[in-house]
Short mmCIF file of C-alpha atoms and ligand atoms in Angstrom, two decimals:
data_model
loop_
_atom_site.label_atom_id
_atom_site.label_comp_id
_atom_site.label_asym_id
_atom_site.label_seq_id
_atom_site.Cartn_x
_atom_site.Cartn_y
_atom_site.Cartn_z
CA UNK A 1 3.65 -18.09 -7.18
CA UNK A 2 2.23 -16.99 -10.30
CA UNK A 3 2.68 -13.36 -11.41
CA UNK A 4 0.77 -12.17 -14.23
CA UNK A 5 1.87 -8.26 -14.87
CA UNK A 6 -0.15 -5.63 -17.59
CA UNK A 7 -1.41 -8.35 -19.94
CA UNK A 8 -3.06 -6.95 -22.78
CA UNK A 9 -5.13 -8.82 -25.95
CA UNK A 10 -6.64 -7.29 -28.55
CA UNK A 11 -8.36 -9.36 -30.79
CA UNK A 12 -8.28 -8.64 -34.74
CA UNK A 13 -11.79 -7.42 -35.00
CA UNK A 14 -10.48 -5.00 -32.30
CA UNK A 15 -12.37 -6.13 -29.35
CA UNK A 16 -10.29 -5.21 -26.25
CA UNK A 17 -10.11 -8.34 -24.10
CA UNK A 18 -7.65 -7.53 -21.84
CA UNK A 19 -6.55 -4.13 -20.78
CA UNK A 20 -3.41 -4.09 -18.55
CA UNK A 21 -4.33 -7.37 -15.86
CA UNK A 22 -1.72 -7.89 -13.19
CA UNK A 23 -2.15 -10.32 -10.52
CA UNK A 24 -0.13 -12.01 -7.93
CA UNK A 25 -1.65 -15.53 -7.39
CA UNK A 26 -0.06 -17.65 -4.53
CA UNK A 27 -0.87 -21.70 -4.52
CA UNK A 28 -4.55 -22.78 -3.46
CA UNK A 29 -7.66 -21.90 -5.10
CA UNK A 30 -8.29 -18.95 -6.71
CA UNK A 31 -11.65 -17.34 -8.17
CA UNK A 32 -11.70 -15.40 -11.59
CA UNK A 33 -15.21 -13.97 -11.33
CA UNK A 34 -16.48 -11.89 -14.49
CA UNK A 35 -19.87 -11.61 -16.49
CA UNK A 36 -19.56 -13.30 -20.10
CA UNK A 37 -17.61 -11.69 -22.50
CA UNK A 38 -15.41 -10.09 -19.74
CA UNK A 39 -12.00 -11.79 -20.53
CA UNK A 40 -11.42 -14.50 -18.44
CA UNK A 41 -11.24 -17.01 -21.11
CA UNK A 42 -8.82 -14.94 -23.00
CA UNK A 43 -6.64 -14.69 -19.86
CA UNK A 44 -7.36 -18.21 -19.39
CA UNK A 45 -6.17 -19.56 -22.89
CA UNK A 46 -2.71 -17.37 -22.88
CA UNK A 47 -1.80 -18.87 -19.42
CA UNK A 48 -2.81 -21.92 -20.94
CA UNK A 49 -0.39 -21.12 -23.97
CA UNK A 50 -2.87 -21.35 -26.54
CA UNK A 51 -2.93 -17.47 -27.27
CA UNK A 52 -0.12 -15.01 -27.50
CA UNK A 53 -0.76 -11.65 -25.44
CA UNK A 54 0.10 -8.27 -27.22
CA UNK A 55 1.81 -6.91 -24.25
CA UNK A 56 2.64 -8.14 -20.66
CA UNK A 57 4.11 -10.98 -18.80
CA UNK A 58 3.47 -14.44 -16.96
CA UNK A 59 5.62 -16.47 -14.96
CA UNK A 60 5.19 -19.26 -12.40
CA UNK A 61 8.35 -19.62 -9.97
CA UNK A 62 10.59 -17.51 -12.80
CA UNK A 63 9.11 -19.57 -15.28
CA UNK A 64 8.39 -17.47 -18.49
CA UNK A 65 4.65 -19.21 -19.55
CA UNK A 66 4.75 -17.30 -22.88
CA UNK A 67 8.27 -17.45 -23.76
CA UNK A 68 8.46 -21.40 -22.58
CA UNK A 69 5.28 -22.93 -24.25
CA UNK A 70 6.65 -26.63 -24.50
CA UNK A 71 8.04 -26.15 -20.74
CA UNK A 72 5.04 -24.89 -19.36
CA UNK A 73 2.63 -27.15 -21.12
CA UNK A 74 4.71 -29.87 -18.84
CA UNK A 75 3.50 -28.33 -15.76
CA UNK A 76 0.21 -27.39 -17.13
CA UNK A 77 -3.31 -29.12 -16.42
CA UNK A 78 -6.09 -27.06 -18.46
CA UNK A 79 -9.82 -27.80 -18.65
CA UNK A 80 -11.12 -25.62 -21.33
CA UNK A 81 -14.29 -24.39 -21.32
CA UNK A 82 -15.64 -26.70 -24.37
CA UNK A 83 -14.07 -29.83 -23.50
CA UNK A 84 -14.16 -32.20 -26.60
CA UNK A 85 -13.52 -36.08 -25.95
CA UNK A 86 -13.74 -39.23 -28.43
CA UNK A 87 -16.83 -40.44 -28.09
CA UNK A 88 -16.22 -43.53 -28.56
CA UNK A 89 -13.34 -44.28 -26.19
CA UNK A 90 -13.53 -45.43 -22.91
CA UNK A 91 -12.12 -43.08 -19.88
CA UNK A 92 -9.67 -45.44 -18.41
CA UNK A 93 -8.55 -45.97 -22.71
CA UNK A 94 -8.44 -42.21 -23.50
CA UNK A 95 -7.28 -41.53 -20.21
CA UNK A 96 -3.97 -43.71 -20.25
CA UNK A 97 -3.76 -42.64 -24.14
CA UNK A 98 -3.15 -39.50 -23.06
CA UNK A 99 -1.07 -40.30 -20.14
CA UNK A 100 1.56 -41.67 -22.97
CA UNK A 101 0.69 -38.33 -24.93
CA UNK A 102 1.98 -36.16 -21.47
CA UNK A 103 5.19 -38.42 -21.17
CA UNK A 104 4.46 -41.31 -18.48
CA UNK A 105 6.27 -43.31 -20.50
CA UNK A 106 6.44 -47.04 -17.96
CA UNK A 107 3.39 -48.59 -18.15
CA UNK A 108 3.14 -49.70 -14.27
CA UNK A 109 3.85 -45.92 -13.89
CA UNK A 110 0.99 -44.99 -15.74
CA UNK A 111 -1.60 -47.86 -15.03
CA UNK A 112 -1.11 -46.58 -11.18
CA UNK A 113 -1.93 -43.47 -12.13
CA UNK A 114 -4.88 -43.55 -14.26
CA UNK A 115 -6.32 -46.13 -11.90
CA UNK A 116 -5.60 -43.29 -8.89
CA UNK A 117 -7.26 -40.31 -11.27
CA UNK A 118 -10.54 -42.43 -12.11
CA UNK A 119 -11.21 -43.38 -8.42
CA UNK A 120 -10.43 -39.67 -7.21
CA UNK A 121 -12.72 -38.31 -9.68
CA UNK A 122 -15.53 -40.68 -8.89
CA UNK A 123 -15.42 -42.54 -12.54
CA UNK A 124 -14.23 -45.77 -11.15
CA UNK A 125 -17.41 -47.37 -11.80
CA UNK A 126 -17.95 -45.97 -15.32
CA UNK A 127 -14.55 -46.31 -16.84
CA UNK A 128 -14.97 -48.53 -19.49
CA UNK A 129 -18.56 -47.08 -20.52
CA UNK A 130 -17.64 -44.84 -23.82
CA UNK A 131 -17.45 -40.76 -23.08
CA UNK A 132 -19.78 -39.97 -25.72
CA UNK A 133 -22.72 -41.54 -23.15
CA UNK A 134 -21.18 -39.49 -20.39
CA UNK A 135 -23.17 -37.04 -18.37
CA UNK A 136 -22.17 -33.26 -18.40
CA UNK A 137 -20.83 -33.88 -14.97
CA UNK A 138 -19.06 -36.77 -15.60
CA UNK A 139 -17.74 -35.03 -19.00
CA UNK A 140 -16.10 -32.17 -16.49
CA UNK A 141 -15.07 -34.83 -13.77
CA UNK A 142 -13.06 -36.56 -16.89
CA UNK A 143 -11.42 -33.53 -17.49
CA UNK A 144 -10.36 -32.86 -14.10
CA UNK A 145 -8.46 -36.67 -14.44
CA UNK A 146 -6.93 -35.51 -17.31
CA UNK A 147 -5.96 -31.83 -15.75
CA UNK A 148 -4.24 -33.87 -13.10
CA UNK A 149 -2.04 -36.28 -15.12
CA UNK A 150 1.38 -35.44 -14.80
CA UNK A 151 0.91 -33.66 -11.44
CA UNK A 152 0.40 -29.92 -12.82
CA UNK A 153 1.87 -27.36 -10.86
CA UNK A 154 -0.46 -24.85 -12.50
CA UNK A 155 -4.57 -26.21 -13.26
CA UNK A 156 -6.71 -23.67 -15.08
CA UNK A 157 -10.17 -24.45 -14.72
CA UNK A 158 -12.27 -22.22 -17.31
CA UNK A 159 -16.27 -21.80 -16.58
CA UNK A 160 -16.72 -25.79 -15.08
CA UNK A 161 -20.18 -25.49 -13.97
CA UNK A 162 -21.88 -23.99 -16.34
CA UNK A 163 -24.61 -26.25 -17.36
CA UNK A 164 -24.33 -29.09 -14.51
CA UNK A 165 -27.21 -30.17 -12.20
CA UNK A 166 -27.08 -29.33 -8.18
CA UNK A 167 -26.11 -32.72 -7.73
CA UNK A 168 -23.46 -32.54 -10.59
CA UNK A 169 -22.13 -29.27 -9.69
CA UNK A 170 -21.77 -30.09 -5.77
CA UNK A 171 -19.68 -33.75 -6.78
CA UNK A 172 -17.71 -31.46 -9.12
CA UNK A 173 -16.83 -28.60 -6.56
CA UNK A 174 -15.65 -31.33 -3.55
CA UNK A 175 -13.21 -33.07 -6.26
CA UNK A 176 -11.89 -29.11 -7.07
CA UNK A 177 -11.23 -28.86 -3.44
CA UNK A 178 -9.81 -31.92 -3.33
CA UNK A 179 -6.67 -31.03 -5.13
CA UNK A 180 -3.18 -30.36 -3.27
CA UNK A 181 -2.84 -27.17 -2.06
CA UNK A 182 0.70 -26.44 -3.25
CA UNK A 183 -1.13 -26.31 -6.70
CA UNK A 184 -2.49 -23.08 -7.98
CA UNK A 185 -5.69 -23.54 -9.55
CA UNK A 186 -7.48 -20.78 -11.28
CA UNK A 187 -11.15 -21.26 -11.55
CA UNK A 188 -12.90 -18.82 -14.40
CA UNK A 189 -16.34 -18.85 -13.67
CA UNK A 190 -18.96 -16.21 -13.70
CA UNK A 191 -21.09 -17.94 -10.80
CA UNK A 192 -20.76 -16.03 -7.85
CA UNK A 193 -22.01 -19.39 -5.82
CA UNK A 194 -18.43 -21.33 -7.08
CA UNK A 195 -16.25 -18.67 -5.61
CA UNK A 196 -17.82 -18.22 -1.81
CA UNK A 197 -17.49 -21.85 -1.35
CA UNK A 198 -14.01 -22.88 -3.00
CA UNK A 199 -12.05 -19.81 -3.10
CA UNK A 200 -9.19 -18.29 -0.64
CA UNK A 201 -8.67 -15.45 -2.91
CA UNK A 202 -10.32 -13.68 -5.99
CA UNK A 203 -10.80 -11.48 -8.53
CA UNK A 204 -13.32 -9.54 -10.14
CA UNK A 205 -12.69 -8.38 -14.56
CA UNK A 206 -14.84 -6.55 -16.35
CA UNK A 207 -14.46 -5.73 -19.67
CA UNK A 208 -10.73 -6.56 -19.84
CA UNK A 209 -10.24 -4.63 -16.81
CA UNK A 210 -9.21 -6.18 -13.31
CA UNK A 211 -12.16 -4.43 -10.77
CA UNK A 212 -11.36 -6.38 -7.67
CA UNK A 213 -8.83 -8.29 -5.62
CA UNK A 214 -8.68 -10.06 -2.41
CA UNK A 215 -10.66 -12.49 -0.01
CA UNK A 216 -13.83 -12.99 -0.29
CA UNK A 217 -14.86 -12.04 3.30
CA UNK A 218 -12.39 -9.07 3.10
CA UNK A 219 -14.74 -7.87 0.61
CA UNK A 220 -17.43 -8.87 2.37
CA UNK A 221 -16.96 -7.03 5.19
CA UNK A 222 -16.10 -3.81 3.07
CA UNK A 223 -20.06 -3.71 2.30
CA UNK A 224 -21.06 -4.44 5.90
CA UNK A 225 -23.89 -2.35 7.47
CA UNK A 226 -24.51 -0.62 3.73
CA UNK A 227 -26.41 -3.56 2.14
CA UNK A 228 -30.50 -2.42 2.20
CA UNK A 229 -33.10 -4.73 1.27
CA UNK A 230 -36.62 -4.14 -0.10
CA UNK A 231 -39.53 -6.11 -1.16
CA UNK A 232 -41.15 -3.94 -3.59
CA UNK A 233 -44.98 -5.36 -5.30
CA UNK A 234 -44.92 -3.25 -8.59
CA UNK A 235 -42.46 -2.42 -11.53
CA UNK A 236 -43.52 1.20 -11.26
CA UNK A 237 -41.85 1.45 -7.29
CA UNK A 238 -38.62 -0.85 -8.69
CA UNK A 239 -38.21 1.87 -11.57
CA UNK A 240 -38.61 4.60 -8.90
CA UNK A 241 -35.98 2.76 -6.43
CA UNK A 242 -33.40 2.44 -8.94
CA UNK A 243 -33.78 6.20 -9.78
CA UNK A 244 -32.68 7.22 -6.54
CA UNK A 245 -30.48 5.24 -5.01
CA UNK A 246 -27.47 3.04 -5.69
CA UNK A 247 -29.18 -0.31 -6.74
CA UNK A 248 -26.95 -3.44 -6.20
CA UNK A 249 -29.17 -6.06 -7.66
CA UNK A 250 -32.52 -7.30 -8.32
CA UNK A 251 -34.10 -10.65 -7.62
CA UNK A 252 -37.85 -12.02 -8.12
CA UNK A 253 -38.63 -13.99 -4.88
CA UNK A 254 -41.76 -15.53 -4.97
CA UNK A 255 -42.92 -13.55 -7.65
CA UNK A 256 -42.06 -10.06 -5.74
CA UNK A 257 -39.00 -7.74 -6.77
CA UNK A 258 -36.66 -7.66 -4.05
CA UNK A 259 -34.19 -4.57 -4.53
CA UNK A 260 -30.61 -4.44 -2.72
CA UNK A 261 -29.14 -1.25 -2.89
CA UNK A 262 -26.32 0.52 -0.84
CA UNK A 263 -26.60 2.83 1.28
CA UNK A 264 -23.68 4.11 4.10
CA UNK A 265 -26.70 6.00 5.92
CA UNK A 266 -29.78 4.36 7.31
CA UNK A 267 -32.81 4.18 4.53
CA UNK A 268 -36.32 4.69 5.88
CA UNK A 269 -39.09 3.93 3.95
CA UNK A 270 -39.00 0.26 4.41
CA UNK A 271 -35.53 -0.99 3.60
CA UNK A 272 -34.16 -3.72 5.94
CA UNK A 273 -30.36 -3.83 6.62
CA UNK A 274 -28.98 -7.05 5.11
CA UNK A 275 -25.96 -9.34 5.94
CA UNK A 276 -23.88 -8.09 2.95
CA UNK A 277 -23.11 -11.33 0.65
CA UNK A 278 -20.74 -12.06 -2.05
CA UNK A 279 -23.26 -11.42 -4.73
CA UNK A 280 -23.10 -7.45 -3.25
CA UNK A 281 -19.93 -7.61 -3.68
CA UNK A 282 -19.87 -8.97 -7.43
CA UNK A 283 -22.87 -6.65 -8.40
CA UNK A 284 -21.76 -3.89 -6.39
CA UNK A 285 -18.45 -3.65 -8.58
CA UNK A 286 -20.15 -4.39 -11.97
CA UNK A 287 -22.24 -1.38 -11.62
CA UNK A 288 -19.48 0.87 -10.04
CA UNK A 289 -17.24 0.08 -13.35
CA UNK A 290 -19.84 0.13 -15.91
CA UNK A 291 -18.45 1.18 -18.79
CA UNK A 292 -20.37 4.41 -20.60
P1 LIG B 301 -15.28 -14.50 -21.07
O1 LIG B 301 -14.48 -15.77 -21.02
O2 LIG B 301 -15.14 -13.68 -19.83
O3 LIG B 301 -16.71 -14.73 -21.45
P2 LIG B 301 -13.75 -13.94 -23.49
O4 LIG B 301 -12.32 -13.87 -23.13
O5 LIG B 301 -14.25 -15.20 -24.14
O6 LIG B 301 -14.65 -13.57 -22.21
O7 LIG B 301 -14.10 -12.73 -24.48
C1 LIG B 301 -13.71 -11.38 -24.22
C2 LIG B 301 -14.10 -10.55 -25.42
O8 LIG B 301 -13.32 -10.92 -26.55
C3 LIG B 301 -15.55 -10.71 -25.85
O9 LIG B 301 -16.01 -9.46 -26.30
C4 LIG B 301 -15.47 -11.71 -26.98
O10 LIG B 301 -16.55 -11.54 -27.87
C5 LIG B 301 -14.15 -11.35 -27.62
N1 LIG B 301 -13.49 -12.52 -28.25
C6 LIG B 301 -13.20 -13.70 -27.67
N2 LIG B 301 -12.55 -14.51 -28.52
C7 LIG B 301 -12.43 -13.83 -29.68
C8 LIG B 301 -11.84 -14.13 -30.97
N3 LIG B 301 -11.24 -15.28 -31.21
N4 LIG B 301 -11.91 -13.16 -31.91
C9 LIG B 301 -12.49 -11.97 -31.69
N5 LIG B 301 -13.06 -11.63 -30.51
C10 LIG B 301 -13.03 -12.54 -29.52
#
């Protein structure tokens, strides 16, 4: 179990990243959902032990994470959100280098396991090619292998899909689910999509400030019944909707606004009740907390 209680950052500039977060995370996947600049990579890097919190605490099974960097680095598998690599290495080369780097010290040991991380990650086939020739998919997929060496207990996985194809993204999400589930892996992301399909449990920060907690269809269900949809042909009638009610979000569908807002009583005028989705949810909360 990983307890993080009233972590606070404040950068020197003064930005506010943090602002009292406390969460109980159990093991299994769990989503950090926030718009940029909310704070999950700040959260992210000082349970990674790269950044020292002003206030607040972090343990994992008792573990101290800020008070035990070297200890908790053992346990640790990070992918950070700009993953650098040497171009000119080869995986299965960088890969065992950094094997010897995390301690696998026997080299049947390690050969076993490198081999085992390059065929679970799909990169079999392309270990000897150099990374710097690597696809942004296969970049992230080689970070995964090198999350995993040294069987992590904790695997912090900051804003992965950002920038991958469908195809890439997909491959990338079945390998995340693919890890044990006595693991807990943290996934920072602010993609709605990466949460509903990997994620037991999850959170919502805004501005520093924890806005959400719990299972996706738990929160789901919350907004059942109050989710109204409208297609709506002009800007003028989208200005006038978001005047008077709640709006949740706004899409362009075929070149036409559709406009979600919520609603506990029925809305004439055209609105459709809509199977509330995790993207309500997400929006929903973003607009409730807004800050002034
Ligand atoms: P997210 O990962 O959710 O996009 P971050 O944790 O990166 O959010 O950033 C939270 C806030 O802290 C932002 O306003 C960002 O500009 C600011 N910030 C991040 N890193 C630094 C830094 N090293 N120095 C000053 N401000 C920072």
């Amino acid at each position: 179990m990983l307890s993080i209680r009233n972590l606070s950052k404040t950068y020197s500039g003064g930005v506010r990243a943090l602002r009292g977060v406390s969460l109980e995370i159990a093991p299994g996947m769990f989503g950090l959902l926030g718009p940029n600049g909310a704070g999950k990579s700040t959260l992210m890097k000082i349970l990674a032990t790269l950044l020292d919190p002003d206030t607040g605490s972090a343990t994992l099974d008792g573990l101290d994470l800020i008070l035990n960097k070297d200890a908790t680095r053992r346990l640790l598998g990070y992918l950070p959100q700009e993953f650098g690599v040497y171009p000119k290495m080869s995986a299965v080369d960088m890969l065992n280098h950094l094997a010897v780097m995390k301690g696998i010290s026997k080299s049947g040991e390690r050969k076993e396991i490198v081999e085992g991380l390059l065929q679970q990650t799909n990169l079999w086939d392309v270990r000897k090619k150099a990374l710097g020739g690597y696809s942004g998919g296969m970049k992230q997929r080689f970070g995964i292998a090198q999350a995993l060496l040294a069987n992590p207990k904790l695997i912090i996985v900051d804003e992965p899909t950002a920038g991958l194809d469908p195809a890439e993204r997909n491959r990338f999400l079945n390998l995340l689910s693919s890890i044990g589930r006595n693991v807990v892996v943290i996934l920072s992301t602010h993609i709605v999509e990466d949460v509903r399909e990997l994620c037991s449990k999850m959170a919502i920060i805004s501005s520093g400030e924890l806005i959400l907690e719990g299972m996706p269809a738990q929160t789901i269900d919350v907004l059942k019944g109050r989710v109204w949809s409208k297609v709506v042909p002009t800007d003028a009638e989208r200005e006038a909707i978001e005047k008077a009610y709640p709006l949740i979000s706004m899409h362009r569908v075929g070149g036409l606004n559709e406009v979600r807002v919520y609603s506990e009583t029925p809305l004439g005028e055209g609105f459709l009740l809509v199977e509330a989705d995790l993207e309500d949810v997400y929006f929903r909360e973003l607009s409730r907390h807004r800050p002034n």
